[in-house]
Tab-separated table of C-alpha atoms in Angstrom:
chain	number	residue	atom	x	y	z
A	200	MET	CA	-255.715	-13.278	-102.145
A	201	HIS	CA	-253.813	-11.211	-104.676
A	202	SER	CA	-256.304	-8.390	-104.431
A	203	ILE	CA	-256.112	-8.438	-100.632
A	204	SER	CA	-252.306	-8.397	-100.795
A	205	THR	CA	-252.374	-5.613	-103.322
A	206	PHE	CA	-254.757	-3.652	-101.091
A	207	ARG	CA	-252.475	-4.150	-98.090
A	208	HIS	CA	-249.438	-3.034	-100.074
A	209	SER	CA	-251.386	-0.133	-101.448
A	210	SER	CA	-252.606	0.857	-97.976
A	211	ARG	CA	-249.116	0.632	-96.547
A	212	GLY	CA	-247.879	2.744	-99.469
A	213	ARG	CA	-250.473	5.410	-98.850
A	214	ALA	CA	-249.692	5.366	-95.104
A	215	CYS	CA	-245.994	5.754	-95.808
A	216	ALA	CA	-246.709	8.552	-98.237
A	217	ILE	CA	-248.851	10.366	-95.654
A	218	ALA	CA	-246.271	9.822	-92.916
A	219	CYS	CA	-243.481	11.042	-95.173
A	220	ALA	CA	-245.494	14.082	-96.108
A	221	ILE	CA	-246.057	14.909	-92.439
A	222	VAL	CA	-242.403	14.369	-91.561
A	223	LEU	CA	-241.157	16.287	-94.568
A	224	GLY	CA	-243.654	19.032	-93.904
A	225	GLY	CA	-242.319	19.356	-90.382
A	226	VAL	CA	-238.728	19.356	-91.574
A	227	VAL	CA	-239.418	21.984	-94.207
A	228	SER	CA	-241.393	24.269	-91.920
A	229	ALA	CA	-239.119	23.931	-88.863
A	230	PRO	CA	-236.220	26.031	-90.178
A	231	THR	CA	-238.604	28.879	-90.976
A	232	ALA	CA	-240.004	28.833	-87.442
A	233	PHE	CA	-236.576	28.630	-85.798
A	234	ALA	CA	-235.192	31.317	-88.089
A	235	ALA	CA	-237.940	33.707	-87.054
A	236	GLU	CA	-237.292	33.350	-83.326
A	237	PRO	CA	-233.832	34.972	-83.228
A	238	ALA	CA	-235.083	37.921	-85.288
A	239	VAL	CA	-237.902	38.508	-82.824
A	240	GLN	CA	-235.549	38.158	-79.870
A	241	ILE	CA	-233.062	40.579	-81.401
A	242	ALA	CA	-235.788	43.134	-82.061
A	243	GLN	CA	-237.021	42.833	-78.492
A	244	ALA	CA	-233.520	43.006	-77.038
A	245	GLY	CA	-232.610	46.092	-79.081
A	246	ALA	CA	-235.856	47.956	-78.461
A	247	VAL	CA	-235.832	50.782	-75.913
A	248	SER	CA	-238.864	50.815	-73.641
A	249	ALA	CA	-241.210	53.802	-73.537
A	250	PRO	CA	-240.110	54.789	-69.986
A	251	ASP	CA	-236.461	54.687	-71.071
A	252	ARG	CA	-237.232	56.829	-74.124
A	253	SER	CA	-238.934	59.326	-71.831
A	254	LEU	CA	-235.875	59.462	-69.555
A	255	MET	CA	-233.607	59.990	-72.565
A	256	THR	CA	-235.853	62.776	-73.861
A	257	LEU	CA	-235.826	64.555	-70.497
A	258	ALA	CA	-232.053	64.199	-70.217
A	259	ALA	CA	-231.554	65.525	-73.748
A	260	GLY	CA	-233.749	68.566	-73.095
A	261	ALA	CA	-231.968	69.320	-69.827
A	262	GLY	CA	-228.589	68.933	-71.497
A	263	LEU	CA	-229.416	71.316	-74.336
A	264	TYR	CA	-230.659	73.861	-71.809
A	265	GLU	CA	-227.583	73.574	-69.562
A	266	LEU	CA	-225.291	74.044	-72.547
A	267	GLU	CA	-227.132	77.087	-73.899
A	268	VAL	CA	-227.612	78.856	-70.561
A	269	SER	CA	-223.971	78.272	-69.633
A	270	LYS	CA	-222.807	79.777	-72.930
A	271	LEU	CA	-224.932	82.812	-72.028
A	272	ALA	CA	-223.356	83.009	-68.576
A	273	ALA	CA	-219.829	82.647	-69.948
A	274	SER	CA	-220.357	85.817	-71.989
A	275	LYS	CA	-222.572	87.782	-69.577
A	276	ALA	CA	-221.305	87.069	-66.051
A	277	VAL	CA	-219.265	89.818	-64.372
A	278	SER	CA	-217.462	87.561	-61.912
A	279	ALA	CA	-214.435	85.653	-63.202
A	280	GLU	CA	-215.389	82.793	-60.892
A	281	VAL	CA	-218.870	82.556	-62.384
A	282	LYS	CA	-217.481	82.809	-65.911
A	283	ASP	CA	-215.093	79.931	-65.220
A	284	TYR	CA	-217.911	77.899	-63.723
A	285	ALA	CA	-220.108	78.552	-66.753
A	286	LEU	CA	-217.321	77.524	-69.137
A	287	MET	CA	-216.849	74.295	-67.169
A	288	LEU	CA	-220.572	73.529	-67.367
A	289	ALA	CA	-220.681	74.268	-71.089
A	290	LYS	CA	-217.779	71.892	-71.683
A	291	HIS	CA	-219.092	69.065	-69.512
A	292	HIS	CA	-222.698	69.286	-70.712
A	293	GLY	CA	-221.528	69.469	-74.311
A	294	GLU	CA	-219.621	66.217	-73.800
A	295	SER	CA	-222.566	64.605	-72.021
A	296	ASN	CA	-224.954	65.691	-74.780
A	297	GLU	CA	-222.727	64.096	-77.400
A	298	ALA	CA	-222.472	60.841	-75.419
A	299	LEU	CA	-226.262	60.716	-75.111
A	300	ARG	CA	-226.667	61.492	-78.822
A	301	GLN	CA	-224.390	58.595	-79.755
A	302	LEU	CA	-226.218	56.265	-77.373
A	303	ALA	CA	-229.585	57.286	-78.822
A	304	ALA	CA	-228.303	56.704	-82.372
A	305	ARG	CA	-227.229	53.166	-81.460
A	306	LYS	CA	-230.640	52.532	-79.914
A	307	SER	CA	-232.579	54.163	-82.805
A	308	VAL	CA	-234.090	56.724	-80.435
A	309	GLN	CA	-234.957	60.179	-81.775
A	310	LEU	CA	-233.976	62.854	-79.256
A	311	VAL	CA	-235.391	66.358	-78.985
A	312	ALA	CA	-233.479	68.898	-81.060
A	313	GLU	CA	-234.723	72.028	-79.267
A	314	ILE	CA	-234.704	73.285	-75.701
A	315	PRO	CA	-238.076	72.601	-73.986
A	316	ALA	CA	-240.381	75.618	-73.687
A	317	ASP	CA	-240.220	75.825	-69.880
A	318	LYS	CA	-236.428	75.906	-69.984
A	319	LYS	CA	-236.405	78.507	-72.760
A	320	ALA	CA	-238.427	80.689	-70.384
A	321	ARG	CA	-235.731	80.289	-67.719
A	322	ILE	CA	-233.076	81.442	-70.193
A	323	GLU	CA	-235.187	84.443	-71.182
A	324	ALA	CA	-235.610	85.392	-67.520
A	325	LEU	CA	-231.835	85.320	-67.029
A	326	GLN	CA	-231.285	87.364	-70.194
A	327	GLY	CA	-233.247	90.173	-68.562
A	328	LEU	CA	-230.732	90.394	-65.713
A	329	SER	CA	-227.284	91.942	-65.584
A	330	GLY	CA	-224.316	92.467	-63.308
A	331	GLU	CA	-224.255	90.847	-59.900
A	332	GLY	CA	-227.955	90.083	-60.189
A	333	PHE	CA	-227.287	87.891	-63.217
A	334	ASP	CA	-224.374	86.107	-61.550
A	335	ARG	CA	-226.374	85.384	-58.416
A	336	ALA	CA	-229.425	84.160	-60.351
A	337	TYR	CA	-227.305	81.925	-62.610
A	338	VAL	CA	-225.575	80.260	-59.669
A	339	ASP	CA	-228.814	79.822	-57.700
A	340	ARG	CA	-231.098	78.745	-60.552
A	341	VAL	CA	-228.783	76.853	-62.889
A	342	GLY	CA	-225.970	75.823	-60.581
A	343	ILE	CA	-228.165	74.733	-57.674
A	344	GLN	CA	-231.858	74.351	-58.593
A	345	ASP	CA	-231.387	72.912	-62.078
A	346	HIS	CA	-228.576	70.600	-61.015
A	347	GLU	CA	-230.617	69.289	-58.103
A	348	ALA	CA	-233.336	68.439	-60.650
A	349	ASP	CA	-230.760	66.922	-63.026
A	350	ILE	CA	-229.348	64.726	-60.267
A	351	ARG	CA	-232.812	63.439	-59.369
A	352	LEU	CA	-233.438	62.619	-63.037
A	353	PHE	CA	-230.136	60.793	-63.475
A	354	GLU	CA	-230.538	58.949	-60.183
A	355	ASN	CA	-233.897	57.685	-61.431
A	356	MET	CA	-232.272	56.707	-64.715
A	357	ALA	CA	-229.402	54.867	-63.039
A	358	ARG	CA	-231.832	52.997	-60.795
A	359	ASP	CA	-234.903	52.389	-62.944
A	360	ALA	CA	-233.858	52.305	-66.618
A	361	ASN	CA	-234.414	48.949	-68.302
A	362	ASP	CA	-231.564	49.470	-70.760
A	363	ALA	CA	-228.151	48.606	-69.276
A	364	ASP	CA	-226.322	51.113	-71.509
A	365	LEU	CA	-228.634	53.901	-70.385
A	366	ARG	CA	-228.055	53.004	-66.733
A	367	ALA	CA	-224.296	53.055	-67.340
A	368	PHE	CA	-224.543	56.484	-69.004
A	369	ALA	CA	-226.456	57.848	-66.009
A	370	GLU	CA	-224.005	56.382	-63.506
A	371	LYS	CA	-221.075	57.909	-65.388
A	372	THR	CA	-222.749	61.339	-65.566
A	373	LEU	CA	-223.920	61.599	-61.946
A	374	PRO	CA	-220.508	62.349	-60.368
A	375	VAL	CA	-220.031	65.248	-62.807
A	376	LEU	CA	-223.446	66.687	-61.969
A	377	ARG	CA	-222.727	66.411	-58.253
A	378	THR	CA	-219.442	68.259	-58.763
A	379	HIS	CA	-221.353	71.049	-60.521
A	380	LEU	CA	-223.847	71.272	-57.659
A	381	ASP	CA	-221.181	71.304	-54.968
A	382	ALA	CA	-219.256	74.060	-56.766
A	383	ALA	CA	-222.402	76.171	-57.111
A	384	LYS	CA	-223.259	75.755	-53.426
A	385	THR	CA	-219.739	76.808	-52.469
A	386	MET	CA	-219.947	79.924	-54.640
A	387	ALA	CA	-223.356	80.832	-53.230
A	388	SER	CA	-222.114	80.372	-49.671
A	389	ASN	CA	-218.993	82.474	-50.301
A	390	ARG	CA	-221.091	85.249	-51.790
A	391	ARG	CA	-223.435	85.304	-48.803
A	392	GLN	CA	-220.497	85.476	-46.422
A	393	ALA	CA	-218.911	88.284	-48.418
A	394	GLN	CA	-222.134	90.288	-48.277
A	395	THR	CA	-222.670	89.757	-44.551
A	396	PRO	CA	-221.615	92.883	-42.606
A	397	ALA	CA	-218.791	92.323	-40.153
A	398	PRO	CA	-219.901	92.466	-36.504
A	399	GLN	CA	-219.285	95.795	-34.818
């Protein structure tokens, strides 16, 4: 009887030991598992998706181009109106570039540091012009064509970007771009009217 009792006590002891080990093992391992989850969630929440990075890269390249070509126009244009317009664009795009740079830094996104090759070619083409020809080309190409492309890009960003901060940046920038486009269209229209011969 004693041996049976001892066996039962021993068995219960081993069972308790096993149960305790399982419970303790779960308690010890649980904090590690739960601690890992927030880190993963934070990394995922802070990560910028590949499409968003692409939009930011395109916006950065366009911004660098607009700033550089407008500095060129501010020094080369013959019309005071075009000079003033170019100075306005240089100021606004400089501010927008800085806002995008700060946003990218917060998101750990590396932006382009140079003007894209296709846009460098557009600057070089304008550098070969002078006088009224330069003014007209700058208003038509930069003021109208490039800003129409910029607006499409920022509309896509405001609508499709996954990152809420990037969408907010695009929404804030769009009204400024539309003002630039409207001003360029007005200048182009005024120039055409001025060049149209008066009816005899």
